[in-house]
PDB file of C-alpha atoms in Angstrom:
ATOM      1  CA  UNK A   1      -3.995  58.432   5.610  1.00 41.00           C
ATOM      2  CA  UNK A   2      -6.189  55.799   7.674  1.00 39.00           C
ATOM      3  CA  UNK A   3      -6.540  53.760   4.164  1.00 39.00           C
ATOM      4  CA  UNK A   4      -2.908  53.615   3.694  1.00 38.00           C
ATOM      5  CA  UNK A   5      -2.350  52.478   7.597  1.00 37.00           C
ATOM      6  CA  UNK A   6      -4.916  49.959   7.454  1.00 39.00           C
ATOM      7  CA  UNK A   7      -3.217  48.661   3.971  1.00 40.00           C
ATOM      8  CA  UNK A   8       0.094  48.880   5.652  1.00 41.00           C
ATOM      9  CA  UNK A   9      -1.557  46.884   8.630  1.00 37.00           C
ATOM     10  CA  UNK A  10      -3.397  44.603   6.493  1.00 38.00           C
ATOM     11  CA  UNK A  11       0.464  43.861   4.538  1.00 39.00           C
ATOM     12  CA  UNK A  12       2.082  43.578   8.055  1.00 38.00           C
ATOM     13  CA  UNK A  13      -0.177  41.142   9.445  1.00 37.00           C
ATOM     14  CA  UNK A  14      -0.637  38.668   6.081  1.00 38.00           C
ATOM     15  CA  UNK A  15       3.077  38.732   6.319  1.00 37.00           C
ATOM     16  CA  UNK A  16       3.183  37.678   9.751  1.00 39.00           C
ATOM     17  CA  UNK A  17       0.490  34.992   9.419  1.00 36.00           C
ATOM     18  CA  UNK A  18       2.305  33.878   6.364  1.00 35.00           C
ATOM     19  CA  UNK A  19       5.763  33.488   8.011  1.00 35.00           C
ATOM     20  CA  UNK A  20       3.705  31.726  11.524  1.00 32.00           C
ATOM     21  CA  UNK A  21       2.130  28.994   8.947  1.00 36.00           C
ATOM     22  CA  UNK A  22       5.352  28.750   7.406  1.00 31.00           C
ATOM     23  CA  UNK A  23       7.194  28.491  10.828  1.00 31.00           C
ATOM     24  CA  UNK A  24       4.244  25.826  12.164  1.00 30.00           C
ATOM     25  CA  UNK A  25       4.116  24.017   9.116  1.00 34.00           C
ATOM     26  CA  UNK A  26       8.117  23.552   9.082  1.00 35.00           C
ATOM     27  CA  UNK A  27       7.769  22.465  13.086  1.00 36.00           C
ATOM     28  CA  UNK A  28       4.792  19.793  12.548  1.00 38.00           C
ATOM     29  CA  UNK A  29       6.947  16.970  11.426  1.00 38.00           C
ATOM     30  CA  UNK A  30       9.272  17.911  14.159  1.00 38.00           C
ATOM     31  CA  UNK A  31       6.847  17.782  16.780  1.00 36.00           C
ATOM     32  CA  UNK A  32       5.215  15.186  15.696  1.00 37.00           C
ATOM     33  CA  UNK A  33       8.643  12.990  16.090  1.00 38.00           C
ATOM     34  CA  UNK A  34       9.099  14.646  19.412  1.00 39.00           C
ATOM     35  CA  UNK A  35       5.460  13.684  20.552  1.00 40.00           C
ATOM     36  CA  UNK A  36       5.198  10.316  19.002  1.00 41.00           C
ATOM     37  CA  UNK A  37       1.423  10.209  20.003  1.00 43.00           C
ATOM     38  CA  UNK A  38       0.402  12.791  17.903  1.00 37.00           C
ATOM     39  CA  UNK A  39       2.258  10.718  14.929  1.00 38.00           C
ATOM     40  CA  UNK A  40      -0.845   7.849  14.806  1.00 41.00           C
ATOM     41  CA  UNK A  41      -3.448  10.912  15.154  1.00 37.00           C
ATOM     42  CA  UNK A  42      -1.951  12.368  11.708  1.00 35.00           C
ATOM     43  CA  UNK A  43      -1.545   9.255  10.298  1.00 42.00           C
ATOM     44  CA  UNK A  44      -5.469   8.445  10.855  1.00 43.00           C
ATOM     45  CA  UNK A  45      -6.647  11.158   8.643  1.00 42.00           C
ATOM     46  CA  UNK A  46      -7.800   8.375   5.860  1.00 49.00           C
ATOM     47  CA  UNK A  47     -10.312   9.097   2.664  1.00 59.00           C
ATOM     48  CA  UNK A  48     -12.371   5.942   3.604  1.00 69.00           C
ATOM     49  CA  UNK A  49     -14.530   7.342   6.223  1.00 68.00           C
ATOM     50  CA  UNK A  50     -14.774   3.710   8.651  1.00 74.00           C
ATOM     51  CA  UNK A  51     -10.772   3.283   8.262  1.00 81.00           C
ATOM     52  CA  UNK A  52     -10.840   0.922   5.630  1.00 88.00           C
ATOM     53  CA  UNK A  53      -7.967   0.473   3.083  1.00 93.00           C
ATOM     54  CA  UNK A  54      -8.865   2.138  -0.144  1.00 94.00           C
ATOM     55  CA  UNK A  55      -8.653   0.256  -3.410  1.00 95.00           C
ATOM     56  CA  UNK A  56      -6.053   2.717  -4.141  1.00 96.00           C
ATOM     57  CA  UNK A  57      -3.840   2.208  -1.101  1.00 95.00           C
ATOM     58  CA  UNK A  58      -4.271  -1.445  -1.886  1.00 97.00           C
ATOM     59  CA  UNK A  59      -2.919  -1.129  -5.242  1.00 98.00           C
ATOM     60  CA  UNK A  60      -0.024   1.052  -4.233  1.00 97.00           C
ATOM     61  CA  UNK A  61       1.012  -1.757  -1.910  1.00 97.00           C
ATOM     62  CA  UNK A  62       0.647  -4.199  -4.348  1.00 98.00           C
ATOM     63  CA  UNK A  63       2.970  -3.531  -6.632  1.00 98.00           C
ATOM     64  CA  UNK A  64       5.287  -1.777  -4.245  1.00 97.00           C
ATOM     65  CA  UNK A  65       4.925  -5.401  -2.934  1.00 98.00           C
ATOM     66  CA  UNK A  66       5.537  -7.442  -5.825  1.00 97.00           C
ATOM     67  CA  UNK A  67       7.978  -4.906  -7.583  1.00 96.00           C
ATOM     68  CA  UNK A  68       8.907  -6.208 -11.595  1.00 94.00           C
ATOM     69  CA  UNK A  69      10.643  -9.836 -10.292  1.00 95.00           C
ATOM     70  CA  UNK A  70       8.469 -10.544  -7.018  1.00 96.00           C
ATOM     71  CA  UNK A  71       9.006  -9.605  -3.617  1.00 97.00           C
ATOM     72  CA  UNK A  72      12.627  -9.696  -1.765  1.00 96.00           C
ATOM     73  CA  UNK A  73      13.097 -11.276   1.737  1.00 96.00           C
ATOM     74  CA  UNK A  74      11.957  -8.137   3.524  1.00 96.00           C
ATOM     75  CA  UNK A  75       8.746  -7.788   2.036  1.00 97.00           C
ATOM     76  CA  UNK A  76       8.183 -11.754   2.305  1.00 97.00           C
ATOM     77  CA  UNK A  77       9.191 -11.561   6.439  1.00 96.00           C
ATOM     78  CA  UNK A  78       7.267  -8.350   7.331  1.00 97.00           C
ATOM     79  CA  UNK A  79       4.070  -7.723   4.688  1.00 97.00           C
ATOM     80  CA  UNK A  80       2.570 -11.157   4.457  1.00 98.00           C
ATOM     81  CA  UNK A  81       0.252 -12.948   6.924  1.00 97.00           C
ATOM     82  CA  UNK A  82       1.453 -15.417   9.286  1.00 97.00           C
ATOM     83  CA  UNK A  83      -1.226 -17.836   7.402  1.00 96.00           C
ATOM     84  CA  UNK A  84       0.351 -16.849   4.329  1.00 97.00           C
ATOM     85  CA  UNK A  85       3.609 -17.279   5.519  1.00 97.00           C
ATOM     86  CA  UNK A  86       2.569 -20.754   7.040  1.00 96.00           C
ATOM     87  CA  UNK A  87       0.774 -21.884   3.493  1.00 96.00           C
ATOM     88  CA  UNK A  88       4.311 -20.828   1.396  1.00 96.00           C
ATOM     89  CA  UNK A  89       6.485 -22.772   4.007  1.00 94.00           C
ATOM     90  CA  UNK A  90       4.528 -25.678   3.837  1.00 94.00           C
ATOM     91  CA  UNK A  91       4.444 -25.250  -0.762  1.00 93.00           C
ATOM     92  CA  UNK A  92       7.486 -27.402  -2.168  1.00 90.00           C
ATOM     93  CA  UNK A  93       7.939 -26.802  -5.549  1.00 90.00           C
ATOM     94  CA  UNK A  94       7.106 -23.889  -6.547  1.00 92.00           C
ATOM     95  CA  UNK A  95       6.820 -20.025  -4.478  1.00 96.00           C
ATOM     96  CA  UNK A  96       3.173 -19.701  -3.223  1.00 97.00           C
ATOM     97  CA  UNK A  97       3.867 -15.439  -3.859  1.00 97.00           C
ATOM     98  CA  UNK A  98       4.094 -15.675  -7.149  1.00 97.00           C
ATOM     99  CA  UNK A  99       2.306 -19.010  -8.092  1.00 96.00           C
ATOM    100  CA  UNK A 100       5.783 -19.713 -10.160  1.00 95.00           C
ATOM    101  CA  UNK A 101       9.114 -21.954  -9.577  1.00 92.00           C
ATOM    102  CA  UNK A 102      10.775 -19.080 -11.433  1.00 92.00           C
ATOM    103  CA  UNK A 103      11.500 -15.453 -11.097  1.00 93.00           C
ATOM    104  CA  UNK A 104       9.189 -13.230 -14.109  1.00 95.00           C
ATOM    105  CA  UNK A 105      10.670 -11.139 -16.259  1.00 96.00           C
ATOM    106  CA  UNK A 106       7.891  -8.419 -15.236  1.00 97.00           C
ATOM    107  CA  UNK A 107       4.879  -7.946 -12.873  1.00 98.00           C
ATOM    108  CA  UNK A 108       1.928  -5.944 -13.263  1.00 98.00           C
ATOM    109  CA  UNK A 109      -1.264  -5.329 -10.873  1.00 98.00           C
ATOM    110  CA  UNK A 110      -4.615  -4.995 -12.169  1.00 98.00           C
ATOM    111  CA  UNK A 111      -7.158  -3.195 -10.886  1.00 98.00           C
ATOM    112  CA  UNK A 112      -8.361  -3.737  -7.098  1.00 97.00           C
ATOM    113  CA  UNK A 113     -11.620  -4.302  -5.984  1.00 97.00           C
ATOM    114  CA  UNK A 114     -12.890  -3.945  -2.530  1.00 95.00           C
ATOM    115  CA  UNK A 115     -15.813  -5.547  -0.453  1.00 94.00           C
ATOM    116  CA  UNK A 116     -16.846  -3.701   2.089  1.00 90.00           C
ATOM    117  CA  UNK A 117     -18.908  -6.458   4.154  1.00 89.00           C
ATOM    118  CA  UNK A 118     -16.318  -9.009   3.672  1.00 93.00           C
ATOM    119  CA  UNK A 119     -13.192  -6.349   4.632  1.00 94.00           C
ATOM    120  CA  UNK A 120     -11.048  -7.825   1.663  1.00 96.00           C
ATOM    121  CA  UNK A 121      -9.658  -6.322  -1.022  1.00 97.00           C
ATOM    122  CA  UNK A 122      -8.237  -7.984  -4.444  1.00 98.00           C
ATOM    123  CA  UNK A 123      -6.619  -7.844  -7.822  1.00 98.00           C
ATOM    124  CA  UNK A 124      -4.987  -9.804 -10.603  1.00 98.00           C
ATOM    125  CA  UNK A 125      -1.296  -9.738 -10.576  1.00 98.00           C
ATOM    126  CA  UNK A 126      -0.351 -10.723 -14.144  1.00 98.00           C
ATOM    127  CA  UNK A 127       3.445 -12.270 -14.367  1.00 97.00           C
ATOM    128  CA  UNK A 128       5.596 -11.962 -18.051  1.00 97.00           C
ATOM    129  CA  UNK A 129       7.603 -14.666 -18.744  1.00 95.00           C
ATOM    130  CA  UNK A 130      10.809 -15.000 -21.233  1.00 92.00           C
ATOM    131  CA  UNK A 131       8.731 -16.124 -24.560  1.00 90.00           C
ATOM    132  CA  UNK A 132       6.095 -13.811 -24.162  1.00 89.00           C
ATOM    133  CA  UNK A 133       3.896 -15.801 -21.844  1.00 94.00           C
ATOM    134  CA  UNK A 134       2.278 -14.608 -18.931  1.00 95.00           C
ATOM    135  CA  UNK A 135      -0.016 -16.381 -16.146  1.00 96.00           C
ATOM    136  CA  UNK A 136      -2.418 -14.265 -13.663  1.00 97.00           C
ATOM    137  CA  UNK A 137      -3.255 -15.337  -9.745  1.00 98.00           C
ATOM    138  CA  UNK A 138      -5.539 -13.229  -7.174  1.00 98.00           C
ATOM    139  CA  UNK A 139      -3.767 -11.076  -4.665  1.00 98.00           C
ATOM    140  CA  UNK A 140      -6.203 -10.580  -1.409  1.00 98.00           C
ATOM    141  CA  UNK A 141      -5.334  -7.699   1.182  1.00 97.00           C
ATOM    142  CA  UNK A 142      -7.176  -7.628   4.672  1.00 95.00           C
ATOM    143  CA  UNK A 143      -9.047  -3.667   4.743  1.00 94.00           C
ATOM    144  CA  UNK A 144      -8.735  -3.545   7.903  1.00 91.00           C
ATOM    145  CA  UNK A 145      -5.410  -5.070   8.631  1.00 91.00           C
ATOM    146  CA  UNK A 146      -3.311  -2.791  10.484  1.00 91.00           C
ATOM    147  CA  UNK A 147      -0.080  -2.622   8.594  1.00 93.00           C
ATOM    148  CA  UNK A 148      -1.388  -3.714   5.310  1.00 95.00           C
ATOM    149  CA  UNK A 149      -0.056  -7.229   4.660  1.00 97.00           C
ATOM    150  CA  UNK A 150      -0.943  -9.481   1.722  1.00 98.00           C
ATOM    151  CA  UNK A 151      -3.472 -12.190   3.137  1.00 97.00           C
ATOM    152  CA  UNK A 152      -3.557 -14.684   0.404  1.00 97.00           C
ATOM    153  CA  UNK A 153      -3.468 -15.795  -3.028  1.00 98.00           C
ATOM    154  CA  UNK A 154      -5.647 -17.958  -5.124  1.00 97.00           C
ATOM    155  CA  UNK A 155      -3.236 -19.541  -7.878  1.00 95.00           C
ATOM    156  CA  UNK A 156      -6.082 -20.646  -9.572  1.00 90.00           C
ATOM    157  CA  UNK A 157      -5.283 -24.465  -9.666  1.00 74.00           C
TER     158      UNK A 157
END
């Protein structure tokens, strides 16, 4: 009889703790909005342990950035560098973003790289152009820049 109440017990409470991390985990986004405090806590939790971008995150916002055809107005206003933004103003002739005067058929980014003492990240975005040619610049991303923006590009010329 006590083995079958302790089972019973045992059952009971799993189900209860199961249904409270169920009930918690449903009200953490929800308190997290209410409390928007807590929101940049959660948001810390990063795998580079000094709070670095990761080469990964840096890719992800690369070609979210630069999409298939380049990046639209938003993306030019609110994730590039007010250098940046300064060097494309000042670039007649051609868009600094993509190192083009036209719009490519396709975009790709290569792998990043990061340096650690220098708190930049990089990669090769690769454009595809009607004809089958294609033409590669460097993409840099500040690690540490708080949101990620592109920093610069090196057309190469």
């Amino acid at each position: 009889m006590l083995r079958t109440i302790s089972r019973r017990t045992a059952a009971a409470a799993a189900a209860g703790a199961a249904a409270l991390g169920l009930t918690l985990a449903a009200a953490g986004p929800a308190s997290a909005a209410a409390h928007p405090q807590s929101a940049p806590a959660a948001a810390a939790v990063r795998s580079d342990p000094n709070g670095r971008h990761t080469a990964a995150e840096i890719h992800r916002f690369l070609t979210s950035f630069y999409g298939q055809h380049g990046p639209d107005a938003g993306a030019r206003e609110h994730q590039v560098s007010d250098h940046l933004k300064d060097r494309a103003a000042h670039t007649e002739g051609y868009d600094l973003l993509l190192c083009a005067q036209n719009t490519p058929r396709r975009i790709t980014v290569g792998k990043v790289t990061t340096a650690q003492s220098a708190g930049v990240g990089w990669a090769t975005v690769t454009t595809f152009w009607d004809g089958g040619t294609r033409s590669s610049f460097t993409a840099y991303v500040g690690l540490e820049a708080r949101p990620i923006v592109l920093q610069d590009v090196d057309c190469g010329w």
